[in-house]
Tab-separated table of C-alpha atoms in Angstrom:
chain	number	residue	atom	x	y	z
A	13	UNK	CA	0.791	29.230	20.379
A	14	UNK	CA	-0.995	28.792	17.027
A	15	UNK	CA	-4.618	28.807	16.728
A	16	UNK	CA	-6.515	26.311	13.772
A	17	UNK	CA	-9.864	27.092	12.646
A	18	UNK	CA	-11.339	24.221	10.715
A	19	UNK	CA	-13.569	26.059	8.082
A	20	UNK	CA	-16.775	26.806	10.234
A	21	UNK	CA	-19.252	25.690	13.030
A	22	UNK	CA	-20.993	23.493	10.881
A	23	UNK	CA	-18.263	21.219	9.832
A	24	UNK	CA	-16.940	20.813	13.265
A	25	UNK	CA	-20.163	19.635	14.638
A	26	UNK	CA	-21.085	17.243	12.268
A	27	UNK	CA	-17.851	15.872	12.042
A	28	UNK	CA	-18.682	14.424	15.622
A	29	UNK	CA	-21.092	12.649	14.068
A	30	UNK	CA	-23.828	10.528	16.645
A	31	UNK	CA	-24.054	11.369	20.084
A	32	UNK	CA	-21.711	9.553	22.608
A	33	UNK	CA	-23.210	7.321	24.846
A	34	UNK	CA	-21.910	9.209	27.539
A	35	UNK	CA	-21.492	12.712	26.200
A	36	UNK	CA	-23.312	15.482	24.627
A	37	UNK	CA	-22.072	17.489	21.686
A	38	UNK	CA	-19.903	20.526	21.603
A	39	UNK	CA	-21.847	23.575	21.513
A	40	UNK	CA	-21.816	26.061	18.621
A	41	UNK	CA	-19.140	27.706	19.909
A	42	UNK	CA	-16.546	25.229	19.942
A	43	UNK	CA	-15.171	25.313	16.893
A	44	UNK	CA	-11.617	26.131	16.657
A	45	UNK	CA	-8.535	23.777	17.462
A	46	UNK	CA	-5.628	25.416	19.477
A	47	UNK	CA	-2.515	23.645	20.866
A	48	UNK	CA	-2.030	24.271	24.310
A	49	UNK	CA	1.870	24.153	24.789
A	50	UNK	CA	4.365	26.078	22.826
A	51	UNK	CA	6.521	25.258	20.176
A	52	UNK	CA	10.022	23.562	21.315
A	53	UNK	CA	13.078	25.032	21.763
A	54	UNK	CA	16.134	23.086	20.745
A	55	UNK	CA	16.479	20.162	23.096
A	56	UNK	CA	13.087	20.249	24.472
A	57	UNK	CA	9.777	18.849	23.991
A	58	UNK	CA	6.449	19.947	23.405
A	59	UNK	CA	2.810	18.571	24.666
A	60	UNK	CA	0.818	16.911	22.039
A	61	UNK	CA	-2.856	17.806	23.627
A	62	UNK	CA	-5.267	19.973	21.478
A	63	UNK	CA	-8.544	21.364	23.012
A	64	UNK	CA	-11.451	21.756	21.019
A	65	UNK	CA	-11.497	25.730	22.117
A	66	UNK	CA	-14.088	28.347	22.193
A	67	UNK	CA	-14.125	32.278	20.918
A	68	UNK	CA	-14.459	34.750	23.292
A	69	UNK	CA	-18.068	34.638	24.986
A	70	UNK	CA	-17.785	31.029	24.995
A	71	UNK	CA	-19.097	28.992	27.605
A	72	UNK	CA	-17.443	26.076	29.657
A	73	UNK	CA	-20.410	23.552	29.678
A	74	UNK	CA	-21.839	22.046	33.362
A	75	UNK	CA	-21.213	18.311	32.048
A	76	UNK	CA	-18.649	16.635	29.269
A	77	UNK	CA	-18.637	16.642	26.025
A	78	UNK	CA	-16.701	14.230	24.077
A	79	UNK	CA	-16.155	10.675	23.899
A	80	UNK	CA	-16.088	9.052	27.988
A	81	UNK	CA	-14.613	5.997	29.130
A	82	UNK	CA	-17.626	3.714	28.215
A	83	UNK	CA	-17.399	5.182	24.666
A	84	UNK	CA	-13.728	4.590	24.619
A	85	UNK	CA	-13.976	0.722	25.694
A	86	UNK	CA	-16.673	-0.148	23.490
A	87	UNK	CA	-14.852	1.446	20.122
A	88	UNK	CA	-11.723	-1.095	21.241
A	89	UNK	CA	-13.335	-4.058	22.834
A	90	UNK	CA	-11.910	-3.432	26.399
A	91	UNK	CA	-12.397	-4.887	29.241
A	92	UNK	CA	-13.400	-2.730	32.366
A	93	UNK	CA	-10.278	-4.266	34.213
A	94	UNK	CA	-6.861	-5.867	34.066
A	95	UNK	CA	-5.967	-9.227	33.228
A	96	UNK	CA	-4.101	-10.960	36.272
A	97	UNK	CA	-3.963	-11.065	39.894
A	98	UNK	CA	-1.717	-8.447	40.162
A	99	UNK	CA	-2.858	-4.556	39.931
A	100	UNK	CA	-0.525	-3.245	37.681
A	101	UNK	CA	0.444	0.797	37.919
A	102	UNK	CA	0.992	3.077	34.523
A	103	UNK	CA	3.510	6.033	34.755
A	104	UNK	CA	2.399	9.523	33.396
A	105	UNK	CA	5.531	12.044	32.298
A	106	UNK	CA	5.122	15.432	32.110
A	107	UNK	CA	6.568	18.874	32.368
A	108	UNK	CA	5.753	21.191	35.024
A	109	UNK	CA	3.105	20.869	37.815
A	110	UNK	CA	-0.533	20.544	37.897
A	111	UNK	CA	-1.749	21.421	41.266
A	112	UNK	CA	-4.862	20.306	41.245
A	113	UNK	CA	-4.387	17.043	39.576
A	114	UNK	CA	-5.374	15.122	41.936
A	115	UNK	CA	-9.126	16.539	42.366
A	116	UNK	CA	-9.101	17.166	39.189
A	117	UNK	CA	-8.891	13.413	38.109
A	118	UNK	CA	-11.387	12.874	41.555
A	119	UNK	CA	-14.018	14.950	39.380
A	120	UNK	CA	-13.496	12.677	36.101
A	121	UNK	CA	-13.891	9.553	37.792
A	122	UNK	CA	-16.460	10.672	39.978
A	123	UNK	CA	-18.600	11.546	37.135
A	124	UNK	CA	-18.240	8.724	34.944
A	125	UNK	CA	-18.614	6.000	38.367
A	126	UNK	CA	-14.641	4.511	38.048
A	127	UNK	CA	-13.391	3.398	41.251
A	128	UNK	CA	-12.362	6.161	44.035
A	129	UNK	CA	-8.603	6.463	44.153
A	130	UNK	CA	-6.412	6.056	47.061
A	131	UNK	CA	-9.717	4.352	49.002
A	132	UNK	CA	-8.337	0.851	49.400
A	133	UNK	CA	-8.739	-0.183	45.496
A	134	UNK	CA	-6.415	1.880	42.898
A	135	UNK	CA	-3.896	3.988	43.895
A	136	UNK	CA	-2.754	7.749	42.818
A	137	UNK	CA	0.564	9.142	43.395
A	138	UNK	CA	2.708	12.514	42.043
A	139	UNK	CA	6.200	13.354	42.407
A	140	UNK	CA	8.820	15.164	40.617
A	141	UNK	CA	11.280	13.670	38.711
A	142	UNK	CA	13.454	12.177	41.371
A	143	UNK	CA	10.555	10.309	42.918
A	144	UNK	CA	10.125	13.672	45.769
A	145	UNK	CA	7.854	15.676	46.605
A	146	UNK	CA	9.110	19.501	45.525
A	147	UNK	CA	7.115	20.235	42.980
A	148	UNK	CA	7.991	22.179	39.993
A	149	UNK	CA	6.670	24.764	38.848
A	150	UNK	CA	2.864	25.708	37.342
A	151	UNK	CA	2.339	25.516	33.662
A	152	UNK	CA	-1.472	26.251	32.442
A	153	UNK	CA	-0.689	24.977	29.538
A	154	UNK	CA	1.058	21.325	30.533
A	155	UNK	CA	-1.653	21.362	33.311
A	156	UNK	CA	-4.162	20.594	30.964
A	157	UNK	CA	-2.211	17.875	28.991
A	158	UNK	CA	-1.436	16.699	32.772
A	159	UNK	CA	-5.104	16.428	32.998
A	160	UNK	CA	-5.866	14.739	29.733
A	161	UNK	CA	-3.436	11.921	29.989
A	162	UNK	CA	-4.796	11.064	33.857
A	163	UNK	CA	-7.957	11.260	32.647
A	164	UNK	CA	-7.403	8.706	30.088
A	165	UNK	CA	-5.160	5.873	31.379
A	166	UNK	CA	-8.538	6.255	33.932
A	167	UNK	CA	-10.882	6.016	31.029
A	168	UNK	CA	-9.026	2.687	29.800
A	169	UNK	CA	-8.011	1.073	32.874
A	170	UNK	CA	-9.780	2.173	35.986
A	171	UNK	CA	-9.078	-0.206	37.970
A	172	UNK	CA	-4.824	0.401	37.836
A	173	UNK	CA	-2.287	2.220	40.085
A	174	UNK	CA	-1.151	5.616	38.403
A	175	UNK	CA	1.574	7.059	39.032
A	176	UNK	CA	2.233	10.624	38.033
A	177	UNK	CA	5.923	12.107	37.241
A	178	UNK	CA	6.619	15.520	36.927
A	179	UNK	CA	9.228	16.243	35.175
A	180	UNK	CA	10.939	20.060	36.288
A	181	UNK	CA	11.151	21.447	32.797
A	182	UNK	CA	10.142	20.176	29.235
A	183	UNK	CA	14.140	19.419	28.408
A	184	UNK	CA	14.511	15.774	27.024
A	185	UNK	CA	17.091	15.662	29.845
A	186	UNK	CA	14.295	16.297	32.714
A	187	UNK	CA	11.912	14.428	30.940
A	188	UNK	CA	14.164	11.342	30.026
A	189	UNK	CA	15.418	11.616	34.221
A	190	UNK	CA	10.811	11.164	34.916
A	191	UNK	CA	10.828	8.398	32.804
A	192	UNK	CA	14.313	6.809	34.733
A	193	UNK	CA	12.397	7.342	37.620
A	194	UNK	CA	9.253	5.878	36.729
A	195	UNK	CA	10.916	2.661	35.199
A	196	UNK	CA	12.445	2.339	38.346
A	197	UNK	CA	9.262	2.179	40.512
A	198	UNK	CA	8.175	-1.162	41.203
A	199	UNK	CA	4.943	-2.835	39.532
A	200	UNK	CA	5.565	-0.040	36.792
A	201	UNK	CA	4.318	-1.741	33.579
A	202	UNK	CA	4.119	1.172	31.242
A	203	UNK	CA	5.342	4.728	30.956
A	204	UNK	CA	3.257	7.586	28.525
A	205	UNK	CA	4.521	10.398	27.207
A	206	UNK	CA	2.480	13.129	25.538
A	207	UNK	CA	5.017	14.880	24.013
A	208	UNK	CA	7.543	15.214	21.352
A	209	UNK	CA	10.326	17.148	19.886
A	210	UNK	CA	12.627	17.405	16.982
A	211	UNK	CA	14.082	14.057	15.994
A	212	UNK	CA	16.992	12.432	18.261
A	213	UNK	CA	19.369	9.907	18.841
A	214	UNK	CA	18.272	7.266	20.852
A	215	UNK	CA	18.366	8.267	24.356
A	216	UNK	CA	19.411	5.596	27.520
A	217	UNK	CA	16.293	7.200	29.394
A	218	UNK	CA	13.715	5.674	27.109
A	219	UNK	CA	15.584	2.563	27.211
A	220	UNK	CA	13.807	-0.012	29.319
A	221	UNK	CA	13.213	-3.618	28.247
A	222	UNK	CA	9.783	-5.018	29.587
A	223	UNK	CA	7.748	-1.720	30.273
A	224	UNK	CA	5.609	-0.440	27.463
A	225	UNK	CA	6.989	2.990	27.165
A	226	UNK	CA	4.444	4.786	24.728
A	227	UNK	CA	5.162	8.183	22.975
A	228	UNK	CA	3.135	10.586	20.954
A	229	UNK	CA	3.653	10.889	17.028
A	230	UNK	CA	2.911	14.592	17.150
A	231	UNK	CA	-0.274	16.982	16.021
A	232	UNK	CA	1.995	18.425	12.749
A	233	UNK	CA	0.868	15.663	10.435
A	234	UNK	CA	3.780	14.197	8.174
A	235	UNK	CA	6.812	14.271	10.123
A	236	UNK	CA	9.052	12.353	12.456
A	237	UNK	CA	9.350	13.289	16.677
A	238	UNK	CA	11.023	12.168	19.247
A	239	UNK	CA	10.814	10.257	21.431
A	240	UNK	CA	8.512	8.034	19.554
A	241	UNK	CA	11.362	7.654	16.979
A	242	UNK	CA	13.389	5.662	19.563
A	243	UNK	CA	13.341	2.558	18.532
A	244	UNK	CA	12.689	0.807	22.730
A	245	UNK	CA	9.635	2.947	22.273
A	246	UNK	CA	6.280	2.882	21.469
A	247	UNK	CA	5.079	5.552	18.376
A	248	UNK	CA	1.015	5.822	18.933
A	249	UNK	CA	-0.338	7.719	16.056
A	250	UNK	CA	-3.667	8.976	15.671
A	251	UNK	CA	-7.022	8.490	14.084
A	252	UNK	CA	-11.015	10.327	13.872
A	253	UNK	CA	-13.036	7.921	15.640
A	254	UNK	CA	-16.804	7.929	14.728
A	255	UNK	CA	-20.421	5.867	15.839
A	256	UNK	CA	-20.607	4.114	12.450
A	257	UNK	CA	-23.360	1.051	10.931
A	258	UNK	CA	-20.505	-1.603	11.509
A	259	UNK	CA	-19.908	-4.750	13.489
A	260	UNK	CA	-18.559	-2.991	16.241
A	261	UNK	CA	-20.248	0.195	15.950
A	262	UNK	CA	-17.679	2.059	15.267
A	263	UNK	CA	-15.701	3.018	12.488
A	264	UNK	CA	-12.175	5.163	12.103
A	265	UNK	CA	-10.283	6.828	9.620
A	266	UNK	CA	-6.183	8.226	9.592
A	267	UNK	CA	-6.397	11.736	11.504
A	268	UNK	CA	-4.903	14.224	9.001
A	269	UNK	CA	-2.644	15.328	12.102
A	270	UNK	CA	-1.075	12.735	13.279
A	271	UNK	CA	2.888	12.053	13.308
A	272	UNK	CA	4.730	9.687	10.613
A	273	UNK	CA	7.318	9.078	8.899
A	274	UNK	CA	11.089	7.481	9.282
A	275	UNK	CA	13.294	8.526	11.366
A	276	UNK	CA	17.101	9.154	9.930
A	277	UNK	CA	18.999	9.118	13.194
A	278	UNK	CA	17.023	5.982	14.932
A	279	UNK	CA	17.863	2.030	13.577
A	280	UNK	CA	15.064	-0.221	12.396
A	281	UNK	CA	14.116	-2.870	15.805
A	282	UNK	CA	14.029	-6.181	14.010
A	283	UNK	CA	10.412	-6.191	15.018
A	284	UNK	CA	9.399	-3.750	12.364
A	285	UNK	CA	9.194	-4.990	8.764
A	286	UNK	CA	9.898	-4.411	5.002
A	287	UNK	CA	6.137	-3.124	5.246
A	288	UNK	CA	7.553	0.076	6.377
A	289	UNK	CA	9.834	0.290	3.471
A	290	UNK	CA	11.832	2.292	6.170
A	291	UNK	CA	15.910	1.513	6.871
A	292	UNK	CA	15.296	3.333	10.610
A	293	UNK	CA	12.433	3.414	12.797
A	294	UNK	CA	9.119	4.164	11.843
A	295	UNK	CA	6.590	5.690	12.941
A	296	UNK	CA	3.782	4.524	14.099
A	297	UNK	CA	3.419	1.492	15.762
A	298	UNK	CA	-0.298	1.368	16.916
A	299	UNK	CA	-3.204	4.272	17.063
A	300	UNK	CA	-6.377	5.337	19.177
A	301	UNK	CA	-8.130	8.569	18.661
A	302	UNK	CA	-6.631	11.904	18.328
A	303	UNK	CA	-8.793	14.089	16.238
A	304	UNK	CA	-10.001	17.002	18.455
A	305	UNK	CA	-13.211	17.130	16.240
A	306	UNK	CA	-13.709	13.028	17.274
A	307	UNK	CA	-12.193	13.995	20.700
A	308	UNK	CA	-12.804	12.880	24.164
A	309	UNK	CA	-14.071	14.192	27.822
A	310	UNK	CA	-11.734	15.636	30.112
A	311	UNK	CA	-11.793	17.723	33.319
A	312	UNK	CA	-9.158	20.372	34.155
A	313	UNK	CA	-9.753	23.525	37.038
A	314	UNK	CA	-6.580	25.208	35.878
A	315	UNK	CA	-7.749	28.166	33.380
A	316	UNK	CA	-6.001	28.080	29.914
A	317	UNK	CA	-7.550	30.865	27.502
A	318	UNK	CA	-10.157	31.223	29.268
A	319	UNK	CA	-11.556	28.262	30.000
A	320	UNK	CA	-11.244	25.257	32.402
A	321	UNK	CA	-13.934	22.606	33.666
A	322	UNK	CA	-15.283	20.162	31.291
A	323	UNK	CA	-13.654	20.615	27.671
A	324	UNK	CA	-12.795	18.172	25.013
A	325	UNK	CA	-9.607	17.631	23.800
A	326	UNK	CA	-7.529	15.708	21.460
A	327	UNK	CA	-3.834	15.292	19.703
A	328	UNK	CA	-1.858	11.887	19.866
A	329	UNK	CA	-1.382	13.194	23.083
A	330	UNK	CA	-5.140	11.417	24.126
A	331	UNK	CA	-4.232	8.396	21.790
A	332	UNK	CA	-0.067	7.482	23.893
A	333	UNK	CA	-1.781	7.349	27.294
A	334	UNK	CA	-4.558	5.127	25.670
A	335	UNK	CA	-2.606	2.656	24.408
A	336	UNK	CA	-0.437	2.517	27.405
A	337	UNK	CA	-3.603	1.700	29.293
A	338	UNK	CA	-4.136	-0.859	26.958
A	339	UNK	CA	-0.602	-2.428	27.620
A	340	UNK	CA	-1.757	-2.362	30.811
A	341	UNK	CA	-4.793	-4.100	31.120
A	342	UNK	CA	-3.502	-6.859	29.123
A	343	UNK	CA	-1.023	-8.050	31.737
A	344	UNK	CA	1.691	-8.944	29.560
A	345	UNK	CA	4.603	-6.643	29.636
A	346	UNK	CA	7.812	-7.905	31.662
A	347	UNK	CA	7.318	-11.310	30.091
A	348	UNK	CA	7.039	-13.227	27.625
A	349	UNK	CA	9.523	-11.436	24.989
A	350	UNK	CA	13.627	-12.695	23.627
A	351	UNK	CA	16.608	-11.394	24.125
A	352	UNK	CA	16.541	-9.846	20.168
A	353	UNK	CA	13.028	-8.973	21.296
A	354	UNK	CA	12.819	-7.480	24.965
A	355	UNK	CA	10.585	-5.119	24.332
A	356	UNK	CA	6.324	-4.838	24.086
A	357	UNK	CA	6.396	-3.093	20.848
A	358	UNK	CA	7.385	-6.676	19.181
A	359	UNK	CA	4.402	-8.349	20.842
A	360	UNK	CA	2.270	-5.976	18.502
A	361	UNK	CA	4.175	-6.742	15.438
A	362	UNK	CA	3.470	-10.241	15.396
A	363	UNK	CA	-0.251	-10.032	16.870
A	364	UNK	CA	-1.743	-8.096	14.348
A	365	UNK	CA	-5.012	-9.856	14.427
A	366	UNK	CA	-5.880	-8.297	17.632
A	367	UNK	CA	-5.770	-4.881	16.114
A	368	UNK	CA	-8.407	-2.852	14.320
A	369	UNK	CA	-7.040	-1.898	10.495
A	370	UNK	CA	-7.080	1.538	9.690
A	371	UNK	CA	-7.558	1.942	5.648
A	372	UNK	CA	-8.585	5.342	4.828
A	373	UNK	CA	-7.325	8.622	5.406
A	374	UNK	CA	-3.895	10.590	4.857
A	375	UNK	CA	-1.668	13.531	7.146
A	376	UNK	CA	0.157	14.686	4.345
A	377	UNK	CA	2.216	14.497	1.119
A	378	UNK	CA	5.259	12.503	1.499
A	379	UNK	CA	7.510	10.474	-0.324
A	380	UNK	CA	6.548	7.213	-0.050
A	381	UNK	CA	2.604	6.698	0.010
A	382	UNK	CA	2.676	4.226	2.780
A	383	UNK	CA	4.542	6.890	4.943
A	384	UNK	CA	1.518	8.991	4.993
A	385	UNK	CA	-1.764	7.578	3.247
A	386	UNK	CA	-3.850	4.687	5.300
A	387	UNK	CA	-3.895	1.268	3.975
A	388	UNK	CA	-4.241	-1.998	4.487
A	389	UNK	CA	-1.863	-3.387	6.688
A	390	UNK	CA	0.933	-0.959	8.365
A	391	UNK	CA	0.898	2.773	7.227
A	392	UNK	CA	2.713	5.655	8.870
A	393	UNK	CA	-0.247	7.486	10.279
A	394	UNK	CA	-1.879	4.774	12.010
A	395	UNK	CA	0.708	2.067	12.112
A	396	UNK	CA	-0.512	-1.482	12.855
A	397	UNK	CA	-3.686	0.014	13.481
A	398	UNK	CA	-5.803	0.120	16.749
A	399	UNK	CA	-6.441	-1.656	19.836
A	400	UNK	CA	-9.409	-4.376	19.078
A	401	UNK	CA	-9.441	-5.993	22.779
A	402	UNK	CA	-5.814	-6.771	24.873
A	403	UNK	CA	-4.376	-9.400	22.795
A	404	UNK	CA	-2.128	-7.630	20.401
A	405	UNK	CA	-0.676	-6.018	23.583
């Protein structure tokens, strides 16, 4: 595990900039960035979530920090619910097993008034990879990402199914067999995935026409991952969201940590075009928040460091279960698409009205400025941009 410490107390605070409608601040002591899963080994992945931490003799505050769901639907002109008759369910893959996920995600919704799961509205479920009910084993560390990604796809649609799939180890192969199984479930419209590794092939598992299958760009900066270099999927990069004197009240610039680039091993999808100046798959597609210093509320019991309770956290690893929400709300995944074109990453290549621009901001030196520098119109950090209500997705 590496630790970042982003100059001093002072900058992190003010970075936050105006008060959340639903949150408070971080406090004083929060002001160092730490990743909460370790590096990969070769053929594995690695979680994308990165808590806004606190020294030793920190305190775990009594109510959330960070951005909340009303926060979150305002900056991206959401509605509070899906579009359609039919409640549609979104798939969260992980590694390992969070016990207490279920309470835990009872606590977040309790105290930001969503709906009550498994009470005759939405619906919660968690297995392991083959859909049963032997869990694998407890990972502090994965718990919290766990955590994070339930408490978003909440945050953004409260009012869907969620199913939760735990993979048994953080190999692409247990992994890829969660996100078989998830695709398989019916009324699955999207699958998230908080995690990536070193670049791949494209892999049958992430392969499934009609479900928005969303992946994290990584927390690195410049640099390509997979699985959001596969070109069926979804590469959600990452931006620092802030309360701004705009239309929307809201304004966002590239996070310097977020994911990009062009993958050498993946093919270009015929959605994606010369903008990218890529000849494979680039990354990203679309963006939400991911700076930890711009980050958002979430409850997790298990102790990591130190701490548990109500922390904020960030990492594309908030901003791939967003956007998968978003998928979801809209209602449109499963139809609507060609046979060159079967999959809901085209839908936002040729909707880019419905998308907030990101301009400003850079992750890195690289190459090609559009691979890592902000800019109107695609750019590697941000992609297409961000959600700006459902009709881009």
């Amino acid at each position: 595990m590496r630790r970042f410490i982003i100059l001093g107390v002072a900058l992190a605070t003010s970075a936050l900039g105006a008060l959340p409608a639903q949150a408070l601040p971080p406090t004083a002591n929060e002001h160092a960035v730490e990743r909460v899963c370790a590096s990969p080994a070769a053929g594995e992945a690695a979680c994308s979530a990165l808590r806004l931490g606190r020294p030793t003799g920190g305190t775990t505050p009594a109510v959330p920090a960070g951005y909340g769901p009303a926060d979150l639907r305002a900056a991206y002109n959401l509605p509070a619910t899906f579009v359609g008759a039919t409640r549609p369910t979104i798939a969260v893959v992980d590694a390992y097993d969070a016990p207490s996920a279920a309470s835990d995600l009872a606590v977040y919704r309790k105290q930001f008034g969503l709906p009550a799961l498994n009470a005759g509205g939405p619906t919660f479920t968690k297995v392991n990879q083959n859909g049963g009910t032997k869990m694998p084993m407890k990972n502090a560390g994965w718990a919290a990402e766990i955590s994070l990604d339930l408490d978003m796809v909440s945050a953004i649609c409260p009012t869907c199914n969620i199913l939760l799939v735990e993979a048994s180890s953080a190999s692409f192969a247990n992994l890829g067999a969660a996100v078989n199984y998830a695709a398989s479930v019916n009324g699955v419209v999207a699958i998230s995935n908080s995690y990536g590794g070193s670049d791949l092939g494209q892999m049958s598992a992430y392969n499934h026409p009609g479900i928005a299958i969303t992946a994290s760009t990584g927390d690195a900066g410049y640099g390509v991952s997979a699985p959001a270099s596969f070109a069926s999927v979804i590469a959600v990069g990452g931006t620092s969201l802030r309360r701004a004197a705009t239309a929307s009240g809201w304004a966002e610039t590239a996070w310097t940590g977020a994911g990009s680039g062009c993958s050498t091993l993946n093919t270009k999808p015929v959605w994606q075009t010369a903008a990218t100046q890529c000849t494979g798959k680039a990354n990203a597609d679309v963006s939400a928040v991911a700076d930890p210093y711009t980050g958002v509320a979430i409850y997790d019991s298990t102790p990591y460091n130190g701490a548990s309770g109500w922390q904020v956290y960030g990492g594309t690893s908030a901003s791939a279960p967003i956007v998968a929400a978003v998928f979801a709300l809209a209602g449109n995944t499963g139809t609507g698409y060609s046979a060159t074109n079967p999959y809901p990453a085209s839908r936002l290549w040729g909707a880019t009205s419905g998308l907030n621009d990101v301009t400003t901001g850079s992750n890195g030196t690289c190459p090609t400025s559009v691979w890592c520098n902000a800019g109107t119109g695609w750019d590697g950090p941000t992609g297409l941009g961000t959600p700006n209500g459902v009709s881009a997705f």
